[in-house]
mmCIF file of C-alpha atoms and ligand atoms in Angstrom:
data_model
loop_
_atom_site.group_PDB
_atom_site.id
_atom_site.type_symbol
_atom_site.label_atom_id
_atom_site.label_comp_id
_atom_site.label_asym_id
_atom_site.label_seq_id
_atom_site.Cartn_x
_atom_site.Cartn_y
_atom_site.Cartn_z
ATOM 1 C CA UNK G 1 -11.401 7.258 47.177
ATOM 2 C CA UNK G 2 -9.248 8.428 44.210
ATOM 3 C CA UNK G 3 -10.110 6.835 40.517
ATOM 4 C CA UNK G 4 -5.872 6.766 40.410
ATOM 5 C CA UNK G 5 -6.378 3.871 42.977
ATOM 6 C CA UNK G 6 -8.523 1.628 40.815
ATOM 7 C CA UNK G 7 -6.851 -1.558 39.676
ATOM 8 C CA UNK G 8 -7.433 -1.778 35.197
ATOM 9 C CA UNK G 9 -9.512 -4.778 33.717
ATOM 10 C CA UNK G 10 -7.134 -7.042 32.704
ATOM 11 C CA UNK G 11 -7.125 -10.203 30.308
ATOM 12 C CA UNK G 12 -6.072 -13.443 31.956
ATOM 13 C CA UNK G 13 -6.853 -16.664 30.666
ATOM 14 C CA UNK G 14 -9.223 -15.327 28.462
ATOM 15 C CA UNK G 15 -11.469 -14.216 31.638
ATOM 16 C CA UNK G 16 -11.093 -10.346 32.483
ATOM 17 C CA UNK G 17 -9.795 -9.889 36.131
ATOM 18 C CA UNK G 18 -8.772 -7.555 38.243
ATOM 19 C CA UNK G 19 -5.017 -8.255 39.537
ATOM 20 C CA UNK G 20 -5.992 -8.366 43.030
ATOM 21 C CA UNK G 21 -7.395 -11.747 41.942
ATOM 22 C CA UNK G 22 -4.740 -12.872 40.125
ATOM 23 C CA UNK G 23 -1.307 -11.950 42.234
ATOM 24 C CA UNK G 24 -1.250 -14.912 44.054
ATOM 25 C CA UNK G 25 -2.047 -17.325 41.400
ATOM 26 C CA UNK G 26 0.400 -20.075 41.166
ATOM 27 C CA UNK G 27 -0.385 -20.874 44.669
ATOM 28 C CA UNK G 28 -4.413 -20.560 44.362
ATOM 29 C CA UNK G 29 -3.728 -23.417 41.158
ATOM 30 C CA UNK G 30 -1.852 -25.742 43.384
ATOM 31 C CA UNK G 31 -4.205 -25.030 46.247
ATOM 32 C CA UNK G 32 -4.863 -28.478 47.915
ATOM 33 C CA UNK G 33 -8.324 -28.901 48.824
ATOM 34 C CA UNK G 34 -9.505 -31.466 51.497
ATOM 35 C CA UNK G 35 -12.274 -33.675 50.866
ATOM 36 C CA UNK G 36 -14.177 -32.033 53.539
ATOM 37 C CA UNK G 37 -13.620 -28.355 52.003
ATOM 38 C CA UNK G 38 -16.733 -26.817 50.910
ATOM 39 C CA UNK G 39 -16.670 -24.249 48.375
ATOM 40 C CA UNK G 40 -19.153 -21.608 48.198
ATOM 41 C CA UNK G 41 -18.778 -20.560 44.427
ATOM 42 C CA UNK G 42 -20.535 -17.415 42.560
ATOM 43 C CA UNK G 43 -20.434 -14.763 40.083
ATOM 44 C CA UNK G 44 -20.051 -11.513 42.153
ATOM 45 C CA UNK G 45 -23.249 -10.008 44.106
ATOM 46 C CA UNK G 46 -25.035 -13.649 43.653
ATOM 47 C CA UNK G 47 -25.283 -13.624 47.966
ATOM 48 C CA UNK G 48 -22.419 -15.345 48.508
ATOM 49 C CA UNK G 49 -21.833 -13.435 51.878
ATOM 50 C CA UNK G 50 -26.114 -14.607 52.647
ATOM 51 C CA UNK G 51 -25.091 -18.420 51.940
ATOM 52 C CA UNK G 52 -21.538 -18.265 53.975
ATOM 53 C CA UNK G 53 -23.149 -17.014 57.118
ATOM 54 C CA UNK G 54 -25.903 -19.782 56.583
ATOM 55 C CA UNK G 55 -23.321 -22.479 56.304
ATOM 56 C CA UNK G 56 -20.801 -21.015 59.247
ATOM 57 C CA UNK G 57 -24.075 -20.818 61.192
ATOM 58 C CA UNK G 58 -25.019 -24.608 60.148
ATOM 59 C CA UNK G 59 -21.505 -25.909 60.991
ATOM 60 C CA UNK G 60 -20.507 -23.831 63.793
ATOM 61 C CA UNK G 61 -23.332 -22.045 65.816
ATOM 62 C CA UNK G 62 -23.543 -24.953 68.333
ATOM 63 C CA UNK G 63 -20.343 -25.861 69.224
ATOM 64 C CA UNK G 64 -19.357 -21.749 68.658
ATOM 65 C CA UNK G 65 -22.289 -19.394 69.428
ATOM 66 C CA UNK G 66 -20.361 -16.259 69.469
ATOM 67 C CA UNK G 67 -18.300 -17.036 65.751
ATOM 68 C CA UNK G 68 -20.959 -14.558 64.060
ATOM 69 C CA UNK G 69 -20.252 -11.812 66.198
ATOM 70 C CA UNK G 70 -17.156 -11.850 66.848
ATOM 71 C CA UNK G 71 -15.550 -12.665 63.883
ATOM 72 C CA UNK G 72 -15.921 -11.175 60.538
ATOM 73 C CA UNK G 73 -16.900 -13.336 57.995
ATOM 74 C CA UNK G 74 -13.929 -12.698 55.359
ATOM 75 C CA UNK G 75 -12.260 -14.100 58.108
ATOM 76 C CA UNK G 76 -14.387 -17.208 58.961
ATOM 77 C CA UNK G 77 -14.547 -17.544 55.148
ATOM 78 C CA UNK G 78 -11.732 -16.874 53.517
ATOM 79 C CA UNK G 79 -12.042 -15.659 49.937
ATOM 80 C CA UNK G 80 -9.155 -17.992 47.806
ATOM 81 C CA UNK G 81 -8.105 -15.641 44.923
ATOM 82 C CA UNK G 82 -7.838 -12.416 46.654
ATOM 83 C CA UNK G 83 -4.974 -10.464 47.888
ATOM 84 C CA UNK G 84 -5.904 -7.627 48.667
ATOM 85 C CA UNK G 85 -3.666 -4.697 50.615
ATOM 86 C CA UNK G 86 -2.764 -5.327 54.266
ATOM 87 C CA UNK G 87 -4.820 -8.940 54.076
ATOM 88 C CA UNK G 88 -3.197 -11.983 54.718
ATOM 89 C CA UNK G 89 -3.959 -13.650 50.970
ATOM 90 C CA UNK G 90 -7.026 -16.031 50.441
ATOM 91 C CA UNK G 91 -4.985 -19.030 50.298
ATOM 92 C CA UNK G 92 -3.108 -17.737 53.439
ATOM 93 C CA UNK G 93 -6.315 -17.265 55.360
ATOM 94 C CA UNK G 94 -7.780 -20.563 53.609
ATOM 95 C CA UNK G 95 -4.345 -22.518 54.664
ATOM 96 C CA UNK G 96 -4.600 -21.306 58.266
ATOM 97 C CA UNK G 97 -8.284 -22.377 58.916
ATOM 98 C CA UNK G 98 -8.917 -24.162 61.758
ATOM 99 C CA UNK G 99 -12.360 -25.367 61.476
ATOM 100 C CA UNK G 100 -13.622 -28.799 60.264
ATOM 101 C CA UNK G 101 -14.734 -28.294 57.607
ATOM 102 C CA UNK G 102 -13.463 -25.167 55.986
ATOM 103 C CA UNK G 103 -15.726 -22.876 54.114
ATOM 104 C CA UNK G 104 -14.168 -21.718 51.339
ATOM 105 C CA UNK G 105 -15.333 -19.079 48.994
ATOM 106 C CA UNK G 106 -14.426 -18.298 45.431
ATOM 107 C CA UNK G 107 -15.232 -16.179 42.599
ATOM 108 C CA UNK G 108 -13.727 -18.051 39.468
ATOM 109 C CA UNK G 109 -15.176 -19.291 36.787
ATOM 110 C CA UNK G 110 -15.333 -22.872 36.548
ATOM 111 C CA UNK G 111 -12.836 -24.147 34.352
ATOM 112 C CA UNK G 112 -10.251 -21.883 36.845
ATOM 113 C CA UNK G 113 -11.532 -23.530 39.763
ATOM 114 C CA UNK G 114 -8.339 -25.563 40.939
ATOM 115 C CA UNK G 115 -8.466 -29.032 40.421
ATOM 116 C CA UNK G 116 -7.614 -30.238 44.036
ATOM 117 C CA UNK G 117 -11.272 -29.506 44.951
ATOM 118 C CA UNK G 118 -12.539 -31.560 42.061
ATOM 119 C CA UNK G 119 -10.343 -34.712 42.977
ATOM 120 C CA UNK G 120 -11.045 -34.391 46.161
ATOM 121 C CA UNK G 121 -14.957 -34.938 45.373
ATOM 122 C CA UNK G 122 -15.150 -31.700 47.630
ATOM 123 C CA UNK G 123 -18.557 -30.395 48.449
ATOM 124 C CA UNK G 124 -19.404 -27.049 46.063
ATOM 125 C CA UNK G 125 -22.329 -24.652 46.546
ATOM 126 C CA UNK G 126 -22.554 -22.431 43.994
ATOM 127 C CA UNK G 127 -25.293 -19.490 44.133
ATOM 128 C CA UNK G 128 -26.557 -17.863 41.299
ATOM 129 C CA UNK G 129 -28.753 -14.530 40.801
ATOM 130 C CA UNK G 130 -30.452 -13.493 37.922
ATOM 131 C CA UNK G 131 -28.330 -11.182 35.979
ATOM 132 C CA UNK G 132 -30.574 -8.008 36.185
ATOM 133 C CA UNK G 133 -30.285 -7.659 39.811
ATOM 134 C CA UNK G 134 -27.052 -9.106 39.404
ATOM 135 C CA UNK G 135 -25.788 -6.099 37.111
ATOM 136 C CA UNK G 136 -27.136 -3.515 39.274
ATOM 137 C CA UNK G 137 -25.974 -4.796 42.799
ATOM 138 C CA UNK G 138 -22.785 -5.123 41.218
ATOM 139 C CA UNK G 139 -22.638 -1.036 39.402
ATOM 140 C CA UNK G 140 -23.494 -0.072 43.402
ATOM 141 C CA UNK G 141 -20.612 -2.232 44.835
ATOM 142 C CA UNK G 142 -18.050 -1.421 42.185
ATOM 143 C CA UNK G 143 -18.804 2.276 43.012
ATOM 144 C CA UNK G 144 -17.905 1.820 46.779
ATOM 145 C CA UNK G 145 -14.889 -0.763 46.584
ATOM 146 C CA UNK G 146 -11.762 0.533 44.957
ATOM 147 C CA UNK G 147 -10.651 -2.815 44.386
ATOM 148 C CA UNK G 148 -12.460 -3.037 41.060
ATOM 149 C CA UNK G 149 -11.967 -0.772 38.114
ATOM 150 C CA UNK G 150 -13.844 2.202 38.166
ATOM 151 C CA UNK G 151 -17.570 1.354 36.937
ATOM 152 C CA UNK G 152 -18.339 4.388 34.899
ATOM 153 C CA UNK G 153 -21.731 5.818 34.242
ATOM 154 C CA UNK G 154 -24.509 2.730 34.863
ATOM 155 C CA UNK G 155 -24.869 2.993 31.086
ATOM 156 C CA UNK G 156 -21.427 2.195 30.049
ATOM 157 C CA UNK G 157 -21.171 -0.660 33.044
ATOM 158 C CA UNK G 158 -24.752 -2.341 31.778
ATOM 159 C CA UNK G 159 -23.024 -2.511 28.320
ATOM 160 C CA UNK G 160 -19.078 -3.609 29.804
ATOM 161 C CA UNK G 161 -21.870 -6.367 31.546
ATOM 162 C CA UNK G 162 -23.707 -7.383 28.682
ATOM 163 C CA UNK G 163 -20.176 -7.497 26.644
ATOM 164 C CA UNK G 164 -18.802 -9.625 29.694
ATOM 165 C CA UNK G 165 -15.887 -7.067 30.464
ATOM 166 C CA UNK G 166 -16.665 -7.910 34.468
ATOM 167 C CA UNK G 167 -13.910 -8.486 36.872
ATOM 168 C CA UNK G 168 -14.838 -12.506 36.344
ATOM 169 C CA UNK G 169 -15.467 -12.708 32.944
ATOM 170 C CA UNK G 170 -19.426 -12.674 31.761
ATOM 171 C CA UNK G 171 -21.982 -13.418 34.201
ATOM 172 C CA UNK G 172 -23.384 -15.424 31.579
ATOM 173 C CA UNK G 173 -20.576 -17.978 31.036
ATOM 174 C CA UNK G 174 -20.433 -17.973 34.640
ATOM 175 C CA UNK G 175 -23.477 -19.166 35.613
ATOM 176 C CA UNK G 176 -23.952 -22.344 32.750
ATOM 177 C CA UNK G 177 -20.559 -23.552 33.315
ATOM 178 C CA UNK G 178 -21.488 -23.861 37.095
ATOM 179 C CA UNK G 179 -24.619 -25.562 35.582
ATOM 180 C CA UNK G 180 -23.258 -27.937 33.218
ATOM 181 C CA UNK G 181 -20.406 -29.134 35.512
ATOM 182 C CA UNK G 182 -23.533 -29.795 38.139
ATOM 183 C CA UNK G 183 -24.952 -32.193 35.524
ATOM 184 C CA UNK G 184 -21.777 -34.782 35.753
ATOM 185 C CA UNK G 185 -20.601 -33.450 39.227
ATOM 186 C CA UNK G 186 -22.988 -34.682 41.369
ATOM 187 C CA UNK G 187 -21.514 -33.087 44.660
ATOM 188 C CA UNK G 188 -22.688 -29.741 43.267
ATOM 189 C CA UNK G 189 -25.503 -27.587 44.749
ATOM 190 C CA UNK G 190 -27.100 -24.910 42.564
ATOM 191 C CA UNK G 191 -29.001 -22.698 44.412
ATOM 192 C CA UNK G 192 -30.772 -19.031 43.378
ATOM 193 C CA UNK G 193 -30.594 -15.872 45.123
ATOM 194 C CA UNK G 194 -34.382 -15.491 44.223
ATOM 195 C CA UNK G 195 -35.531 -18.503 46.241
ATOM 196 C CA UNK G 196 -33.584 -17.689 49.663
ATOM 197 C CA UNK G 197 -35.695 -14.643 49.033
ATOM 198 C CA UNK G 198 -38.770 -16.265 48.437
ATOM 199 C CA UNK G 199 -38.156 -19.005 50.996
ATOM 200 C CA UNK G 200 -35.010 -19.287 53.289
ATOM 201 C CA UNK G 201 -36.492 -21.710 55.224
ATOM 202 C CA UNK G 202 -37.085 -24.084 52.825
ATOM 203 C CA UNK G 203 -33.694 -23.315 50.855
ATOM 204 C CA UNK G 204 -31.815 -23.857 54.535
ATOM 205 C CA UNK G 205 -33.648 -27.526 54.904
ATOM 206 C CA UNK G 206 -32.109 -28.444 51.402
ATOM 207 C CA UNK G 207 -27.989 -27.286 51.773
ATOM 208 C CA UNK G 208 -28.726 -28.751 55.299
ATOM 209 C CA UNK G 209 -29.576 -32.065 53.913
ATOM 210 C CA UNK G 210 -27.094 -31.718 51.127
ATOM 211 C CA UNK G 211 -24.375 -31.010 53.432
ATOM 212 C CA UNK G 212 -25.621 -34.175 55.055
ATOM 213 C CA UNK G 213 -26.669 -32.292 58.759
ATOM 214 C CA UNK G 214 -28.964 -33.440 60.815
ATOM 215 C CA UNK G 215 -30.172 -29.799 61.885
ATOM 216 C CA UNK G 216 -33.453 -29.420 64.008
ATOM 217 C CA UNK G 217 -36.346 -27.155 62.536
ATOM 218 C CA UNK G 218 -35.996 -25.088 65.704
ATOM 219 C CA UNK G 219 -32.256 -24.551 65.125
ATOM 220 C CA UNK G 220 -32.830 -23.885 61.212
ATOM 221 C CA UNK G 221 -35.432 -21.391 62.571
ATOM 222 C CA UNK G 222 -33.107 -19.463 64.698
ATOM 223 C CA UNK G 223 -30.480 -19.268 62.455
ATOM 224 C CA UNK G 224 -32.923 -17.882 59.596
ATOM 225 C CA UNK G 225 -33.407 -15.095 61.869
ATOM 226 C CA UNK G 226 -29.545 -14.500 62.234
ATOM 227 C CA UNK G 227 -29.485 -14.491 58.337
ATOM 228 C CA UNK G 228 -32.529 -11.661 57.613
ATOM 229 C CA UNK G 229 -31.199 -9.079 55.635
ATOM 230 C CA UNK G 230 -32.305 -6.940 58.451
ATOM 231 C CA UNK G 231 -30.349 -8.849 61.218
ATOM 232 C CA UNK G 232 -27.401 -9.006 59.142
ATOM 233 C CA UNK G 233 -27.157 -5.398 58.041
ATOM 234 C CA UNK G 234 -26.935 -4.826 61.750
ATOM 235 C CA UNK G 235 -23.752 -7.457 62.135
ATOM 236 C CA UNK G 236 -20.874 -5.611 61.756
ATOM 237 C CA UNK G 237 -18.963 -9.090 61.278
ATOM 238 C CA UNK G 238 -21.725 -9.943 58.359
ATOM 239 C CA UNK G 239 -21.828 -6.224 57.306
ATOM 240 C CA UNK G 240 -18.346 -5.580 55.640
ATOM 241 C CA UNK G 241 -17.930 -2.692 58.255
ATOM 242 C CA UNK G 242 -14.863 -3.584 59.260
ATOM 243 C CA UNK G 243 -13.771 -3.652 55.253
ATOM 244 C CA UNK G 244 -11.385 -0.873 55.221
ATOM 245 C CA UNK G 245 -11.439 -0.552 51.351
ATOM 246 C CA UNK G 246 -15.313 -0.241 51.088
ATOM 247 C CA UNK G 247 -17.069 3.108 50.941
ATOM 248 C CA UNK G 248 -20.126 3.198 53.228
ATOM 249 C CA UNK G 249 -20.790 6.705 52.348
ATOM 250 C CA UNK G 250 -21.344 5.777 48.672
ATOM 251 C CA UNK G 251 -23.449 2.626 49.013
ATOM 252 C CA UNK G 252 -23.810 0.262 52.003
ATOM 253 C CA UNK G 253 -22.716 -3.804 51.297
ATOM 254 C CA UNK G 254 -26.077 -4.919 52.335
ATOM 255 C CA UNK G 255 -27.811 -2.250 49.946
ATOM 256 C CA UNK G 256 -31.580 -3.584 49.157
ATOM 257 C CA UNK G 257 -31.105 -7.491 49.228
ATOM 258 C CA UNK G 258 -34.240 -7.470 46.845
ATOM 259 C CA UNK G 259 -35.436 -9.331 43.678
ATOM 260 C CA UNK G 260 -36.158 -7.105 40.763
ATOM 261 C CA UNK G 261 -34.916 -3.743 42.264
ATOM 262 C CA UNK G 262 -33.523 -3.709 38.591
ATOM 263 C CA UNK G 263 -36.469 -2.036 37.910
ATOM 264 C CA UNK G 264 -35.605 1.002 39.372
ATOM 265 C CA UNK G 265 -32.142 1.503 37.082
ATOM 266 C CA UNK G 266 -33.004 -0.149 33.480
ATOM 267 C CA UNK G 267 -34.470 2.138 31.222
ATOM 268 C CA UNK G 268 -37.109 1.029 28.866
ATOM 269 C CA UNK G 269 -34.460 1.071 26.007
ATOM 270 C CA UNK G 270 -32.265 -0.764 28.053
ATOM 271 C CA UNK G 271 -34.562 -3.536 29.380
ATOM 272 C CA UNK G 272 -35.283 -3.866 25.683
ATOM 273 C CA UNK G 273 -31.627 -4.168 24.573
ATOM 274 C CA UNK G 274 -30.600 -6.480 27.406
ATOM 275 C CA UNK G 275 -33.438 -9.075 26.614
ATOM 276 C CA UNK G 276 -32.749 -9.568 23.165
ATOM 277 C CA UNK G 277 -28.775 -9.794 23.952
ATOM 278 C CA UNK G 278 -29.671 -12.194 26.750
ATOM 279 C CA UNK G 279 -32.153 -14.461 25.242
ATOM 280 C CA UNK G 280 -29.170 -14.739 22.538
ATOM 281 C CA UNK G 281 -26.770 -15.590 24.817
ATOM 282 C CA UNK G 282 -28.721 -18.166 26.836
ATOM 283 C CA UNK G 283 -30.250 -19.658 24.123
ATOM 284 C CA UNK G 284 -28.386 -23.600 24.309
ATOM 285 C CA UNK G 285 -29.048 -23.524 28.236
ATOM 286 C CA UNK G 286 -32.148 -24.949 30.113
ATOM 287 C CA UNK G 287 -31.235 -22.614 33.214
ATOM 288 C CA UNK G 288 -33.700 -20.676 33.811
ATOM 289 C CA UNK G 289 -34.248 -17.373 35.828
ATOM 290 C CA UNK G 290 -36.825 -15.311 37.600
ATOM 291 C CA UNK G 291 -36.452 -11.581 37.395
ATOM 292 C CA UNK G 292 -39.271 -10.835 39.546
ATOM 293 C CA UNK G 293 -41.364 -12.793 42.996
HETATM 294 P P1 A3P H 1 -27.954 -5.896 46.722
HETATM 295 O O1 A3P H 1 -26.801 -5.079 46.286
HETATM 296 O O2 A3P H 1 -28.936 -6.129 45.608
HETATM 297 O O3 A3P H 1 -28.625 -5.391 47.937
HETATM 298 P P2 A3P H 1 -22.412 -10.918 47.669
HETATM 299 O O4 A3P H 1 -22.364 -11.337 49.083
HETATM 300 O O5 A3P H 1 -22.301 -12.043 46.699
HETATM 301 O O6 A3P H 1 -21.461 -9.797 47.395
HETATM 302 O O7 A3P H 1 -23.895 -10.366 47.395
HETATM 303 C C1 A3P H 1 -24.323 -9.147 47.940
HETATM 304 C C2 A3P H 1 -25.789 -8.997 47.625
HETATM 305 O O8 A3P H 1 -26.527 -9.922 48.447
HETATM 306 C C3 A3P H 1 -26.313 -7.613 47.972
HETATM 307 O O9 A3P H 1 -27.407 -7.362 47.090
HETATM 308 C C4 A3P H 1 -26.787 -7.827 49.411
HETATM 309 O O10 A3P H 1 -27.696 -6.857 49.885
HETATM 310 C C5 A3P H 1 -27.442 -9.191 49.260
HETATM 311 N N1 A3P H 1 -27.601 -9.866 50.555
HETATM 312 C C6 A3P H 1 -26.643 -10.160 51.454
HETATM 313 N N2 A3P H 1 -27.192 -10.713 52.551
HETATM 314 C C7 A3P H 1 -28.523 -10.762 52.329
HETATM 315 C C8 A3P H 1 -29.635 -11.210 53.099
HETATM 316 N N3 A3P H 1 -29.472 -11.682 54.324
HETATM 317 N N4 A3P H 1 -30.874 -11.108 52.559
HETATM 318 C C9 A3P H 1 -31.050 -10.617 51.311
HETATM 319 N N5 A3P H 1 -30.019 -10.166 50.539
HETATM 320 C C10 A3P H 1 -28.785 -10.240 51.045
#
């Protein structure tokens, strides 16, 4: 891939963005959501693909076995804000869903989420990771997808992190505005990336009985084996294989799937830097992370 491809980081709405998340925007604002919708929202590397193929599996896998291998799931999840080259656009893709419900995934911040999914009283599932693992999952992806500005050295993208010039604004704005809309929005689902780690099983029972399923433990144990990391690095329609603008050579999608593996890139010095910046910045929240199982 050429660094002359690589969109800039620009400033929109006071987030930074990329402007293959931005092209299509007057129709992502007047999006109109269905009460049924369900969006699956996160800042970037959270395991948003992880929690779509849950719910596609939770929805779909009895009435359409073959969905998660035969489809890719960009396509049975359409991503709203993106248009990227030679794609239909997310609201396209979103528009033209047949299911019931549709899954619906988005990156934006909060207060750009549009507002037909709030009236609507839509279902939301937003995942977040802790921003360690978070930061270096998303240095590895920005070095294989040229649809994000080019990362730089992992020092220069820790600090462009830390000073929240991400493609999505900072990861810690991100995740408490997710968590203090969740405190009067009651159709909201926070979920971690650390406990579908620690415990998929468990976290599948939960969205299940959010969503309001009536799913059998045998079926919730079948489709936690469709959703190891192992099983889906093998998927080509969970894998982003089929993702002409991603670099394989440079670092697969499903990299590690691992808590704390942000051990192996912080420095001491860094670690040291990024925890006194962080406890700064999350000072006012009661969210609370685990860097570590
Ligand atoms: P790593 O880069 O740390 O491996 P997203 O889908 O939001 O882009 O998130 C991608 C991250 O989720 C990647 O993290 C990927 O490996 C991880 N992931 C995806 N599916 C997973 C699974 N089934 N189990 C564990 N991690 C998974």
């Amino acid at each position: 891939m050429k660094p002359t491809s690589r969109p800039e980081l620009i400033d929109f709405k006071g987030i930074y963005m990329a402007h293959y998340f931005t092209d299509d925007w007057e129709n992502v604002q007047k999006f109109q959501a269905r009460p049924d919708d369900i969006l699956i929202a996160t800042y970037p590397k959270a395991g948003t693909t992880w929690v779509s193929s849950i719910l596609d599996l939770l929805f779909f896998h009895n009435i359409a076995p073959e969905r998660h291998t035969s489809l890719p799931i960009f396509e049975r999840v359409p991503f709203l804000e993106a248009v990227f080259p030679e794609m239909p656009t997310g609201v396209d893709l979103a528009d033209k869903l047949a299911t019931t419900p549709r899954l619906i995934k988005t990156h934006l911040p909060v207060q750009l989420v549009p507002k037909s999914f709030w009236e609507q009283n839509c279902k939301v599932v937003y995942i977040a990771r802790n921003a360690k693992d978070s930061a270096v999952s998303y240095f590895h992806f920005s070095c294989m997808v040229d649809l994000l500005p080019d990362p730089g050295t992992w020092n220069d993208f820790l600090q462009n992190f830390m000073d929240g010039k991400m493609v999505f604004g900072p990861w810690y704005d991100h995740v408490c505005g997710y968590w203090e809309k969740k405190q009067t929005y009651t159709n909201l689902h926070y979920m971690f990336f650390e406990d579908i780690v620690k415990n998929t099983r468990h976290e599948v029972e939960q969205l299940s009985s959010f969503l309001g399923l009536s799913t059998q433990a045998e079926e919730r144990e079948k489709l936690t084996k469709f959703v190891h990391f192992d099983a889906m690095k093998q998927n080509s329609m969970a894998n982003y294989s089929t993702f002409k603008r991603m670099d394989f050579k440079i670092s697969p999608f499903m990299r590690k799937g691992k808590v704390g593996d942000w051990k192996n890139y912080f420095s001491v010095a860094q670690n040291e830097q990024f925890d006194a910046h962080y406890w700064e910045k999350m000072k006012n929240t009661t969210l609370q992370f685990h860097t570590e199982i």
